[in-house]
Amino acid sequence: PPSPSLLRRQPGLSRDPAARRAVRPGLRVKVRFVKKANVNGRLTKSSKWYGGTIARVLRPGDGRGEDDDDGAGDGGQGTRIKIQYDDGTDEVADYPDGDVVVDDADNGAHAAPAGVCELFRRAGGEDSDDDEDDE
């Protein structure tokens, strides 16, 4: 799963128009799936995180799913992304979404421009001492 510090900062990052515009194919994501079950009359929930890569970005109004770096604004409407999971499956999801976190820690490496990767890495913050350091 993503680090606690990244999860705390995710809502702010999701509201940041620059971050929404910066979403690019090649960024690694972690996606949370929540499983609900009725066990002996009690509702139980469990969640699991799965790794994947953004394969395609569809910005509002373009209708084409262009993967270019034109920097066009999204009008605050968010974005649709196609996620290619590590197990070979894929899905289209909204971004920003609380269950989709851009994070390459213990999740492979981003394959996007370095400046874009840094924007999302900084979301973990400098006070993220609870994260493990790469060695």
mmCIF file of N, CA and C in Angstrom:
data_model
loop_
_atom_site.group_PDB
_atom_site.id
_atom_site.type_symbol
_atom_site.label_atom_id
_atom_site.label_comp_id
_atom_site.label_asym_id
_atom_site.label_seq_id
_atom_site.Cartn_x
_atom_site.Cartn_y
_atom_site.Cartn_z
ATOM 1 N N PRO A 1 0.832 -1.215 0.000
ATOM 2 C CA PRO A 1 0.000 0.000 0.000
ATOM 3 C C PRO A 1 0.863 1.259 0.000
ATOM 4 N N PRO A 2 0.284 2.374 -0.360
ATOM 5 C CA PRO A 2 1.023 3.635 -0.285
ATOM 6 C C PRO A 2 1.372 3.966 1.160
ATOM 7 N N SER A 3 2.388 4.791 1.350
ATOM 8 C CA SER A 3 2.786 5.185 2.702
ATOM 9 C C SER A 3 1.673 6.019 3.341
ATOM 10 N N PRO A 4 1.589 6.000 4.659
ATOM 11 C CA PRO A 4 0.587 6.828 5.333
ATOM 12 C C PRO A 4 0.723 8.314 4.999
ATOM 13 N N SER A 5 1.956 8.798 4.873
ATOM 14 C CA SER A 5 2.144 10.224 4.558
ATOM 15 C C SER A 5 1.621 10.555 3.166
ATOM 16 N N LEU A 6 1.812 9.664 2.206
ATOM 17 C CA LEU A 6 1.288 9.903 0.863
ATOM 18 C C LEU A 6 -0.236 9.880 0.877
ATOM 19 N N LEU A 7 -0.813 8.953 1.605
ATOM 20 C CA LEU A 7 -2.273 8.891 1.688
ATOM 21 C C LEU A 7 -2.845 10.153 2.334
ATOM 22 N N ARG A 8 -2.133 10.711 3.332
ATOM 23 C CA ARG A 8 -2.597 11.964 3.958
ATOM 24 C C ARG A 8 -2.556 13.121 2.979
ATOM 25 N N ARG A 9 -1.585 13.130 2.081
ATOM 26 C CA ARG A 9 -1.429 14.241 1.142
ATOM 27 C C ARG A 9 -2.224 14.059 -0.150
ATOM 28 N N GLN A 10 -2.723 12.879 -0.394
ATOM 29 C CA GLN A 10 -3.413 12.591 -1.658
ATOM 30 C C GLN A 10 -4.594 13.522 -1.930
ATOM 31 N N PRO A 11 -5.446 13.837 -0.955
ATOM 32 C CA PRO A 11 -6.561 14.729 -1.275
ATOM 33 C C PRO A 11 -6.105 16.095 -1.791
ATOM 34 N N GLY A 12 -5.057 16.658 -1.201
ATOM 35 C CA GLY A 12 -4.542 17.942 -1.673
ATOM 36 C C GLY A 12 -3.953 17.837 -3.068
ATOM 37 N N LEU A 13 -3.240 16.764 -3.315
ATOM 38 C CA LEU A 13 -2.659 16.556 -4.630
ATOM 39 C C LEU A 13 -3.761 16.387 -5.675
ATOM 40 N N SER A 14 -4.808 15.685 -5.320
ATOM 41 C CA SER A 14 -5.910 15.455 -6.250
ATOM 42 C C SER A 14 -6.628 16.748 -6.616
ATOM 43 N N ARG A 15 -6.634 17.726 -5.707
ATOM 44 C CA ARG A 15 -7.283 19.007 -5.993
ATOM 45 C C ARG A 15 -6.376 19.951 -6.761
ATOM 46 N N ASP A 16 -5.099 19.636 -6.855
ATOM 47 C CA ASP A 16 -4.120 20.503 -7.503
ATOM 48 C C ASP A 16 -4.265 20.408 -9.025
ATOM 49 N N PRO A 17 -4.681 21.499 -9.687
ATOM 50 C CA PRO A 17 -4.850 21.448 -11.147
ATOM 51 C C PRO A 17 -3.564 21.051 -11.876
ATOM 52 N N ALA A 18 -2.404 21.467 -11.354
ATOM 53 C CA ALA A 18 -1.139 21.111 -12.008
ATOM 54 C C ALA A 18 -0.929 19.601 -11.969
ATOM 55 N N ALA A 19 -1.285 18.971 -10.867
ATOM 56 C CA ALA A 19 -1.132 17.517 -10.761
ATOM 57 C C ALA A 19 -2.097 16.809 -11.706
ATOM 58 N N ARG A 20 -3.323 17.291 -11.793
ATOM 59 C CA ARG A 20 -4.277 16.656 -12.719
ATOM 60 C C ARG A 20 -3.795 16.767 -14.163
ATOM 61 N N ARG A 21 -3.240 17.940 -14.504
ATOM 62 C CA ARG A 21 -2.728 18.112 -15.872
ATOM 63 C C ARG A 21 -1.479 17.282 -16.111
ATOM 64 N N ALA A 22 -0.724 16.992 -15.042
ATOM 65 C CA ALA A 22 0.551 16.288 -15.188
ATOM 66 C C ALA A 22 0.393 14.780 -15.343
ATOM 67 N N VAL A 23 -0.784 14.243 -15.090
ATOM 68 C CA VAL A 23 -0.977 12.795 -15.205
ATOM 69 C C VAL A 23 -0.624 12.376 -16.631
ATOM 70 N N ARG A 24 0.278 11.395 -16.745
ATOM 71 C CA ARG A 24 0.806 10.960 -18.037
ATOM 72 C C ARG A 24 0.884 9.447 -18.107
ATOM 73 N N PRO A 25 0.821 8.903 -19.308
ATOM 74 C CA PRO A 25 1.119 7.476 -19.469
ATOM 75 C C PRO A 25 2.524 7.197 -18.950
ATOM 76 N N GLY A 26 2.677 6.054 -18.330
ATOM 77 C CA GLY A 26 3.969 5.654 -17.795
ATOM 78 C C GLY A 26 4.092 5.840 -16.298
ATOM 79 N N LEU A 27 3.198 6.625 -15.690
ATOM 80 C CA LEU A 27 3.234 6.779 -14.235
ATOM 81 C C LEU A 27 2.718 5.501 -13.584
ATOM 82 N N ARG A 28 3.400 5.078 -12.528
ATOM 83 C CA ARG A 28 2.971 3.898 -11.769
ATOM 84 C C ARG A 28 1.892 4.310 -10.779
ATOM 85 N N VAL A 29 0.890 3.477 -10.629
ATOM 86 C CA VAL A 29 -0.190 3.741 -9.689
ATOM 87 C C VAL A 29 -0.428 2.531 -8.797
ATOM 88 N N LYS A 30 -1.010 2.816 -7.646
ATOM 89 C CA LYS A 30 -1.521 1.775 -6.757
ATOM 90 C C LYS A 30 -3.016 2.029 -6.658
ATOM 91 N N VAL A 31 -3.798 0.974 -6.846
ATOM 92 C CA VAL A 31 -5.252 1.098 -6.860
ATOM 93 C C VAL A 31 -5.830 0.207 -5.767
ATOM 94 N N ARG A 32 -6.695 0.805 -4.946
ATOM 95 C CA ARG A 32 -7.313 0.065 -3.845
ATOM 96 C C ARG A 32 -8.646 -0.539 -4.301
ATOM 97 N N PHE A 33 -8.791 -1.824 -4.028
ATOM 98 C CA PHE A 33 -10.052 -2.520 -4.251
ATOM 99 C C PHE A 33 -10.599 -2.908 -2.888
ATOM 100 N N VAL A 34 -11.869 -2.608 -2.651
ATOM 101 C CA VAL A 34 -12.514 -2.924 -1.387
ATOM 102 C C VAL A 34 -13.499 -4.057 -1.628
ATOM 103 N N LYS A 35 -13.359 -5.087 -0.824
ATOM 104 C CA LYS A 35 -14.247 -6.239 -0.905
ATOM 105 C C LYS A 35 -15.177 -6.211 0.294
ATOM 106 N N LYS A 36 -16.474 -6.249 0.020
ATOM 107 C CA LYS A 36 -17.462 -6.278 1.087
ATOM 108 C C LYS A 36 -18.102 -7.657 1.098
ATOM 109 N N ALA A 37 -18.326 -8.176 2.279
ATOM 110 C CA ALA A 37 -18.947 -9.494 2.402
ATOM 111 C C ALA A 37 -19.855 -9.512 3.617
ATOM 112 N N ASN A 38 -20.884 -10.330 3.535
ATOM 113 C CA ASN A 38 -21.782 -10.533 4.648
ATOM 114 C C ASN A 38 -21.391 -11.861 5.291
ATOM 115 N N VAL A 39 -20.781 -11.778 6.459
ATOM 116 C CA VAL A 39 -20.315 -12.969 7.165
ATOM 117 C C VAL A 39 -21.145 -13.119 8.432
ATOM 118 N N ASN A 40 -21.921 -14.179 8.487
ATOM 119 C CA ASN A 40 -22.775 -14.438 9.652
ATOM 120 C C ASN A 40 -23.622 -13.222 10.016
ATOM 121 N N GLY A 41 -24.183 -12.557 9.007
ATOM 122 C CA GLY A 41 -25.048 -11.412 9.248
ATOM 123 C C GLY A 41 -24.334 -10.105 9.522
ATOM 124 N N ARG A 42 -23.018 -10.106 9.456
ATOM 125 C CA ARG A 42 -22.242 -8.884 9.701
ATOM 126 C C ARG A 42 -21.528 -8.473 8.427
ATOM 127 N N LEU A 43 -21.617 -7.188 8.120
ATOM 128 C CA LEU A 43 -20.926 -6.657 6.949
ATOM 129 C C LEU A 43 -19.451 -6.486 7.278
ATOM 130 N N THR A 44 -18.589 -7.092 6.484
ATOM 131 C CA THR A 44 -17.149 -6.942 6.670
ATOM 132 C C THR A 44 -16.554 -6.320 5.416
ATOM 133 N N LYS A 45 -15.489 -5.578 5.610
ATOM 134 C CA LYS A 45 -14.783 -4.944 4.494
ATOM 135 C C LYS A 45 -13.307 -5.287 4.600
ATOM 136 N N SER A 46 -12.703 -5.529 3.460
ATOM 137 C CA SER A 46 -11.254 -5.677 3.403
ATOM 138 C C SER A 46 -10.787 -4.989 2.136
ATOM 139 N N SER A 47 -9.579 -4.486 2.174
ATOM 140 C CA SER A 47 -9.058 -3.808 0.984
ATOM 141 C C SER A 47 -7.703 -4.378 0.615
ATOM 142 N N LYS A 48 -7.407 -4.301 -0.670
ATOM 143 C CA LYS A 48 -6.128 -4.762 -1.185
ATOM 144 C C LYS A 48 -5.685 -3.779 -2.260
ATOM 145 N N TRP A 49 -4.375 -3.502 -2.289
ATOM 146 C CA TRP A 49 -3.799 -2.586 -3.267
ATOM 147 C C TRP A 49 -3.157 -3.388 -4.393
ATOM 148 N N TYR A 50 -3.376 -2.931 -5.623
ATOM 149 C CA TYR A 50 -2.788 -3.567 -6.799
ATOM 150 C C TYR A 50 -1.977 -2.531 -7.566
ATOM 151 N N GLY A 51 -0.840 -2.954 -8.117
ATOM 152 C CA GLY A 51 0.026 -2.066 -8.876
ATOM 153 C C GLY A 51 -0.298 -2.096 -10.357
ATOM 154 N N GLY A 52 -0.048 -0.971 -11.015
ATOM 155 C CA GLY A 52 -0.259 -0.876 -12.444
ATOM 156 C C GLY A 52 0.401 0.369 -13.001
ATOM 157 N N THR A 53 0.202 0.570 -14.291
ATOM 158 C CA THR A 53 0.779 1.704 -15.005
ATOM 159 C C THR A 53 -0.314 2.421 -15.773
ATOM 160 N N ILE A 54 -0.270 3.751 -15.778
ATOM 161 C CA ILE A 54 -1.205 4.500 -16.610
ATOM 162 C C ILE A 54 -0.808 4.269 -18.059
ATOM 163 N N ALA A 55 -1.721 3.689 -18.831
ATOM 164 C CA ALA A 55 -1.452 3.368 -20.230
ATOM 165 C C ALA A 55 -1.975 4.448 -21.171
ATOM 166 N N ARG A 56 -3.005 5.162 -20.749
ATOM 167 C CA ARG A 56 -3.617 6.160 -21.615
ATOM 168 C C ARG A 56 -4.333 7.190 -20.762
ATOM 169 N N VAL A 57 -4.393 8.429 -21.240
ATOM 170 C CA VAL A 57 -5.060 9.510 -20.528
ATOM 171 C C VAL A 57 -6.094 10.134 -21.465
ATOM 172 N N LEU A 58 -7.320 10.257 -20.962
ATOM 173 C CA LEU A 58 -8.392 10.916 -21.716
ATOM 174 C C LEU A 58 -8.783 12.165 -20.955
ATOM 175 N N ARG A 59 -8.513 13.313 -21.521
ATOM 176 C CA ARG A 59 -8.820 14.580 -20.865
ATOM 177 C C ARG A 59 -10.223 15.022 -21.293
ATOM 178 N N PRO A 60 -10.964 15.681 -20.399
ATOM 179 C CA PRO A 60 -12.316 16.122 -20.733
ATOM 180 C C PRO A 60 -12.335 16.999 -21.974
ATOM 181 N N GLY A 61 -13.279 16.720 -22.844
ATOM 182 C CA GLY A 61 -13.471 17.565 -24.014
ATOM 183 C C GLY A 61 -12.649 17.188 -25.218
ATOM 184 N N ASP A 62 -11.610 16.346 -25.071
ATOM 185 C CA ASP A 62 -10.833 16.041 -26.274
ATOM 186 C C ASP A 62 -11.419 14.857 -27.029
ATOM 187 N N GLY A 63 -12.079 13.933 -26.319
ATOM 188 C CA GLY A 63 -12.749 12.821 -26.977
ATOM 189 C C GLY A 63 -11.819 11.859 -27.687
ATOM 190 N N ARG A 64 -10.508 12.086 -27.591
ATOM 191 C CA ARG A 64 -9.574 11.261 -28.350
ATOM 192 C C ARG A 64 -8.657 10.429 -27.479
ATOM 193 N N GLY A 65 -8.549 10.780 -26.196
ATOM 194 C CA GLY A 65 -7.632 10.040 -25.336
ATOM 195 C C GLY A 65 -6.184 10.304 -25.687
ATOM 196 N N GLU A 66 -5.885 11.535 -26.032
ATOM 197 C CA GLU A 66 -4.525 11.868 -26.449
ATOM 198 C C GLU A 66 -3.548 11.727 -25.304
ATOM 199 N N ASP A 67 -2.364 11.292 -25.621
ATOM 200 C CA ASP A 67 -1.321 11.092 -24.629
ATOM 201 C C ASP A 67 -0.238 12.162 -24.739
ATOM 202 N N ASP A 68 -0.576 13.326 -25.299
ATOM 203 C CA ASP A 68 0.463 14.323 -25.536
ATOM 204 C C ASP A 68 0.684 15.184 -24.305
ATOM 205 N N ASP A 69 1.693 16.023 -24.367
ATOM 206 C CA ASP A 69 2.069 16.892 -23.262
ATOM 207 C C ASP A 69 1.717 18.339 -23.584
ATOM 208 N N ASP A 70 0.495 18.583 -24.072
ATOM 209 C CA ASP A 70 0.173 19.934 -24.519
ATOM 210 C C ASP A 70 -0.100 20.887 -23.366
ATOM 211 N N GLY A 71 -0.249 20.365 -22.142
ATOM 212 C CA GLY A 71 -0.447 21.226 -20.983
ATOM 213 C C GLY A 71 -1.811 21.868 -20.928
ATOM 214 N N ALA A 72 -2.748 21.441 -21.751
ATOM 215 C CA ALA A 72 -4.082 22.023 -21.747
ATOM 216 C C ALA A 72 -4.739 21.786 -20.396
ATOM 217 N N GLY A 73 -5.445 22.784 -19.920
ATOM 218 C CA GLY A 73 -6.120 22.647 -18.635
ATOM 219 C C GLY A 73 -7.294 21.693 -18.726
ATOM 220 N N ASP A 74 -7.712 21.189 -17.576
ATOM 221 C CA ASP A 74 -8.842 20.273 -17.571
ATOM 222 C C ASP A 74 -10.087 20.930 -16.997
ATOM 223 N N GLY A 75 -10.029 22.221 -16.736
ATOM 224 C CA GLY A 75 -11.190 22.923 -16.229
ATOM 225 C C GLY A 75 -11.646 22.417 -14.865
ATOM 226 N N GLY A 76 -10.771 21.726 -14.139
ATOM 227 C CA GLY A 76 -11.133 21.221 -12.841
ATOM 228 C C GLY A 76 -12.039 20.007 -12.888
ATOM 229 N N GLN A 77 -12.239 19.432 -14.063
ATOM 230 C CA GLN A 77 -13.185 18.336 -14.222
ATOM 231 C C GLN A 77 -12.568 16.972 -13.982
ATOM 232 N N GLY A 78 -11.276 16.888 -13.849
ATOM 233 C CA GLY A 78 -10.651 15.591 -13.681
ATOM 234 C C GLY A 78 -10.334 14.955 -15.021
ATOM 235 N N THR A 79 -9.955 13.703 -14.967
ATOM 236 C CA THR A 79 -9.427 12.994 -16.119
ATOM 237 C C THR A 79 -9.852 11.542 -16.030
ATOM 238 N N ARG A 80 -9.925 10.869 -17.151
ATOM 239 C CA ARG A 80 -10.119 9.420 -17.180
ATOM 240 C C ARG A 80 -8.779 8.820 -17.575
ATOM 241 N N ILE A 81 -8.392 7.745 -16.897
ATOM 242 C CA ILE A 81 -7.132 7.087 -17.207
ATOM 243 C C ILE A 81 -7.382 5.600 -17.441
ATOM 244 N N LYS A 82 -6.605 5.031 -18.356
ATOM 245 C CA LYS A 82 -6.630 3.586 -18.551
ATOM 246 C C LYS A 82 -5.441 3.026 -17.790
ATOM 247 N N ILE A 83 -5.725 2.091 -16.886
ATOM 248 C CA ILE A 83 -4.695 1.488 -16.056
ATOM 249 C C ILE A 83 -4.438 0.072 -16.544
ATOM 250 N N GLN A 84 -3.179 -0.218 -16.829
ATOM 251 C CA GLN A 84 -2.755 -1.576 -17.176
ATOM 252 C C GLN A 84 -2.151 -2.173 -15.910
ATOM 253 N N TYR A 85 -2.859 -3.156 -15.333
ATOM 254 C CA TYR A 85 -2.385 -3.770 -14.090
ATOM 255 C C TYR A 85 -1.267 -4.754 -14.369
ATOM 256 N N ASP A 86 -0.479 -5.010 -13.346
ATOM 257 C CA ASP A 86 0.663 -5.909 -13.464
ATOM 258 C C ASP A 86 0.244 -7.336 -13.796
ATOM 259 N N ASP A 87 -0.997 -7.704 -13.494
ATOM 260 C CA ASP A 87 -1.468 -9.061 -13.807
ATOM 261 C C ASP A 87 -1.999 -9.174 -15.235
ATOM 262 N N GLY A 88 -1.901 -8.083 -16.028
ATOM 263 C CA GLY A 88 -2.317 -8.114 -17.428
ATOM 264 C C GLY A 88 -3.712 -7.583 -17.688
ATOM 265 N N THR A 89 -4.512 -7.368 -16.650
ATOM 266 C CA THR A 89 -5.850 -6.813 -16.841
ATOM 267 C C THR A 89 -5.763 -5.301 -16.946
ATOM 268 N N ASP A 90 -6.828 -4.669 -17.408
ATOM 269 C CA ASP A 90 -6.853 -3.214 -17.478
ATOM 270 C C ASP A 90 -8.256 -2.712 -17.190
ATOM 271 N N GLU A 91 -8.335 -1.432 -16.874
ATOM 272 C CA GLU A 91 -9.624 -0.772 -16.657
ATOM 273 C C GLU A 91 -9.453 0.720 -16.884
ATOM 274 N N VAL A 92 -10.577 1.392 -17.109
ATOM 275 C CA VAL A 92 -10.595 2.846 -17.207
ATOM 276 C C VAL A 92 -11.163 3.362 -15.900
ATOM 277 N N ALA A 93 -10.487 4.352 -15.307
ATOM 278 C CA ALA A 93 -10.893 4.889 -14.012
ATOM 279 C C ALA A 93 -10.828 6.407 -14.039
ATOM 280 N N ASP A 94 -11.530 7.015 -13.114
ATOM 281 C CA ASP A 94 -11.455 8.464 -12.940
ATOM 282 C C ASP A 94 -10.173 8.820 -12.207
ATOM 283 N N TYR A 95 -9.619 9.991 -12.531
ATOM 284 C CA TYR A 95 -8.533 10.555 -11.746
ATOM 285 C C TYR A 95 -8.795 12.048 -11.655
ATOM 286 N N PRO A 96 -8.826 12.631 -10.496
ATOM 287 C CA PRO A 96 -8.458 12.043 -9.215
ATOM 288 C C PRO A 96 -9.546 11.126 -8.659
ATOM 289 N N ASP A 97 -9.096 10.176 -7.872
ATOM 290 C CA ASP A 97 -9.967 9.223 -7.191
ATOM 291 C C ASP A 97 -9.226 8.778 -5.938
ATOM 292 N N GLY A 98 -9.902 8.708 -4.819
ATOM 293 C CA GLY A 98 -9.268 8.336 -3.560
ATOM 294 C C GLY A 98 -8.670 6.947 -3.565
ATOM 295 N N ASP A 99 -9.113 6.098 -4.502
ATOM 296 C CA ASP A 99 -8.609 4.731 -4.566
ATOM 297 C C ASP A 99 -7.487 4.566 -5.592
ATOM 298 N N VAL A 100 -7.091 5.653 -6.254
ATOM 299 C CA VAL A 100 -6.009 5.612 -7.249
ATOM 300 C C VAL A 100 -4.923 6.583 -6.798
ATOM 301 N N VAL A 101 -3.740 6.041 -6.507
ATOM 302 C CA VAL A 101 -2.637 6.842 -5.984
ATOM 303 C C VAL A 101 -1.432 6.685 -6.904
ATOM 304 N N VAL A 102 -0.883 7.804 -7.384
ATOM 305 C CA VAL A 102 0.347 7.762 -8.178
ATOM 306 C C VAL A 102 1.500 7.547 -7.211
ATOM 307 N N ASP A 103 2.175 6.397 -7.345
ATOM 308 C CA ASP A 103 3.213 6.037 -6.372
ATOM 309 C C ASP A 103 4.076 4.929 -6.971
ATOM 310 N N ASP A 104 5.390 5.159 -7.022
ATOM 311 C CA ASP A 104 6.280 4.126 -7.551
ATOM 312 C C ASP A 104 7.102 3.452 -6.449
ATOM 313 N N ALA A 105 6.850 3.773 -5.190
ATOM 314 C CA ALA A 105 7.598 3.144 -4.097
ATOM 315 C C ALA A 105 7.216 1.673 -3.987
ATOM 316 N N ASP A 106 8.196 0.780 -4.122
ATOM 317 C CA ASP A 106 7.957 -0.666 -4.084
ATOM 318 C C ASP A 106 6.909 -1.085 -5.111
ATOM 319 N N ASN A 107 6.911 -0.418 -6.263
ATOM 320 C CA ASN A 107 5.855 -0.625 -7.255
ATOM 321 C C ASN A 107 6.404 -0.479 -8.668
ATOM 322 N N GLY A 108 7.681 -0.785 -8.891
ATOM 323 C CA GLY A 108 8.268 -0.561 -10.208
ATOM 324 C C GLY A 108 8.663 0.897 -10.347
ATOM 325 N N ALA A 109 9.128 1.266 -11.517
ATOM 326 C CA ALA A 109 9.604 2.634 -11.750
ATOM 327 C C ALA A 109 8.701 3.354 -12.734
ATOM 328 N N HIS A 110 8.514 4.658 -12.491
ATOM 329 C CA HIS A 110 7.770 5.481 -13.438
ATOM 330 C C HIS A 110 8.493 5.472 -14.782
ATOM 331 N N ALA A 111 7.732 5.495 -15.862
ATOM 332 C CA ALA A 111 8.291 5.638 -17.205
ATOM 333 C C ALA A 111 7.678 6.887 -17.837
ATOM 334 N N ALA A 112 7.848 8.004 -17.157
ATOM 335 C CA ALA A 112 7.313 9.292 -17.597
ATOM 336 C C ALA A 112 8.422 10.323 -17.425
ATOM 337 N N PRO A 113 8.242 11.533 -17.986
ATOM 338 C CA PRO A 113 9.281 12.557 -17.842
ATOM 339 C C PRO A 113 9.636 12.802 -16.369
ATOM 340 N N ALA A 114 10.907 13.041 -16.112
ATOM 341 C CA ALA A 114 11.418 13.175 -14.741
ATOM 342 C C ALA A 114 10.698 14.264 -13.944
ATOM 343 N N GLY A 115 10.403 15.390 -14.569
ATOM 344 C CA GLY A 115 9.721 16.474 -13.859
ATOM 345 C C GLY A 115 8.331 16.076 -13.396
ATOM 346 N N VAL A 116 7.640 15.303 -14.206
ATOM 347 C CA VAL A 116 6.308 14.819 -13.847
ATOM 348 C C VAL A 116 6.418 13.852 -12.679
ATOM 349 N N CYS A 117 7.380 12.944 -12.746
ATOM 350 C CA CYS A 117 7.577 11.977 -11.665
ATOM 351 C C CYS A 117 7.861 12.688 -10.348
ATOM 352 N N GLU A 118 8.700 13.732 -10.383
ATOM 353 C CA GLU A 118 9.051 14.461 -9.163
ATOM 354 C C GLU A 118 7.843 15.141 -8.542
ATOM 355 N N LEU A 119 6.931 15.656 -9.372
ATOM 356 C CA LEU A 119 5.723 16.289 -8.849
ATOM 357 C C LEU A 119 4.971 15.322 -7.945
ATOM 358 N N PHE A 120 4.843 14.090 -8.380
ATOM 359 C CA PHE A 120 4.101 13.112 -7.594
ATOM 360 C C PHE A 120 4.935 12.549 -6.448
ATOM 361 N N ARG A 121 6.243 12.429 -6.607
ATOM 362 C CA ARG A 121 7.084 11.964 -5.504
ATOM 363 C C ARG A 121 7.081 12.963 -4.360
ATOM 364 N N ARG A 122 7.081 14.270 -4.697
ATOM 365 C CA ARG A 122 7.055 15.309 -3.664
ATOM 366 C C ARG A 122 5.764 15.262 -2.864
ATOM 367 N N ALA A 123 4.730 14.646 -3.414
ATOM 368 C CA ALA A 123 3.462 14.550 -2.681
ATOM 369 C C ALA A 123 3.652 13.774 -1.397
ATOM 370 N N GLY A 124 4.687 12.912 -1.344
ATOM 371 C CA GLY A 124 4.988 12.181 -0.121
ATOM 372 C C GLY A 124 5.529 13.083 0.961
ATOM 373 N N GLY A 125 6.034 14.246 0.567
ATOM 374 C CA GLY A 125 6.506 15.244 1.522
ATOM 375 C C GLY A 125 7.867 14.929 2.088
ATOM 376 N N GLU A 126 8.489 15.945 2.619
ATOM 377 C CA GLU A 126 9.808 15.780 3.203
ATOM 378 C C GLU A 126 9.748 15.223 4.617
ATOM 379 N N ASP A 127 8.564 15.254 5.230
ATOM 380 C CA ASP A 127 8.464 14.746 6.597
ATOM 381 C C ASP A 127 8.006 13.298 6.629
ATOM 382 N N SER A 128 8.179 12.600 5.532
ATOM 383 C CA SER A 128 7.685 11.222 5.456
ATOM 384 C C SER A 128 8.723 10.251 6.008
ATOM 385 N N ASP A 129 9.094 10.445 7.274
ATOM 386 C CA ASP A 129 10.085 9.596 7.911
ATOM 387 C C ASP A 129 9.583 8.183 8.123
ATOM 388 N N ASP A 130 8.252 7.992 8.048
ATOM 389 C CA ASP A 130 7.721 6.654 8.232
ATOM 390 C C ASP A 130 7.867 5.820 6.970
ATOM 391 N N ASP A 131 8.372 6.416 5.893
ATOM 392 C CA ASP A 131 8.616 5.668 4.650
ATOM 393 C C ASP A 131 9.969 4.995 4.741
ATOM 394 N N GLU A 132 10.090 3.866 4.065
ATOM 395 C CA GLU A 132 11.388 3.198 4.023
ATOM 396 C C GLU A 132 12.244 3.859 2.963
ATOM 397 N N ASP A 133 13.518 4.015 3.266
ATOM 398 C CA ASP A 133 14.460 4.610 2.309
ATOM 399 C C ASP A 133 14.947 3.531 1.351
ATOM 400 N N ASP A 134 15.159 3.926 0.101
ATOM 401 C CA ASP A 134 15.744 2.999 -0.877
ATOM 402 C C ASP A 134 17.211 2.818 -0.545
ATOM 403 N N GLU A 135 17.671 1.598 -0.611
ATOM 404 C CA GLU A 135 19.080 1.349 -0.320
ATOM 405 C C GLU A 135 19.760 0.710 -1.494
#
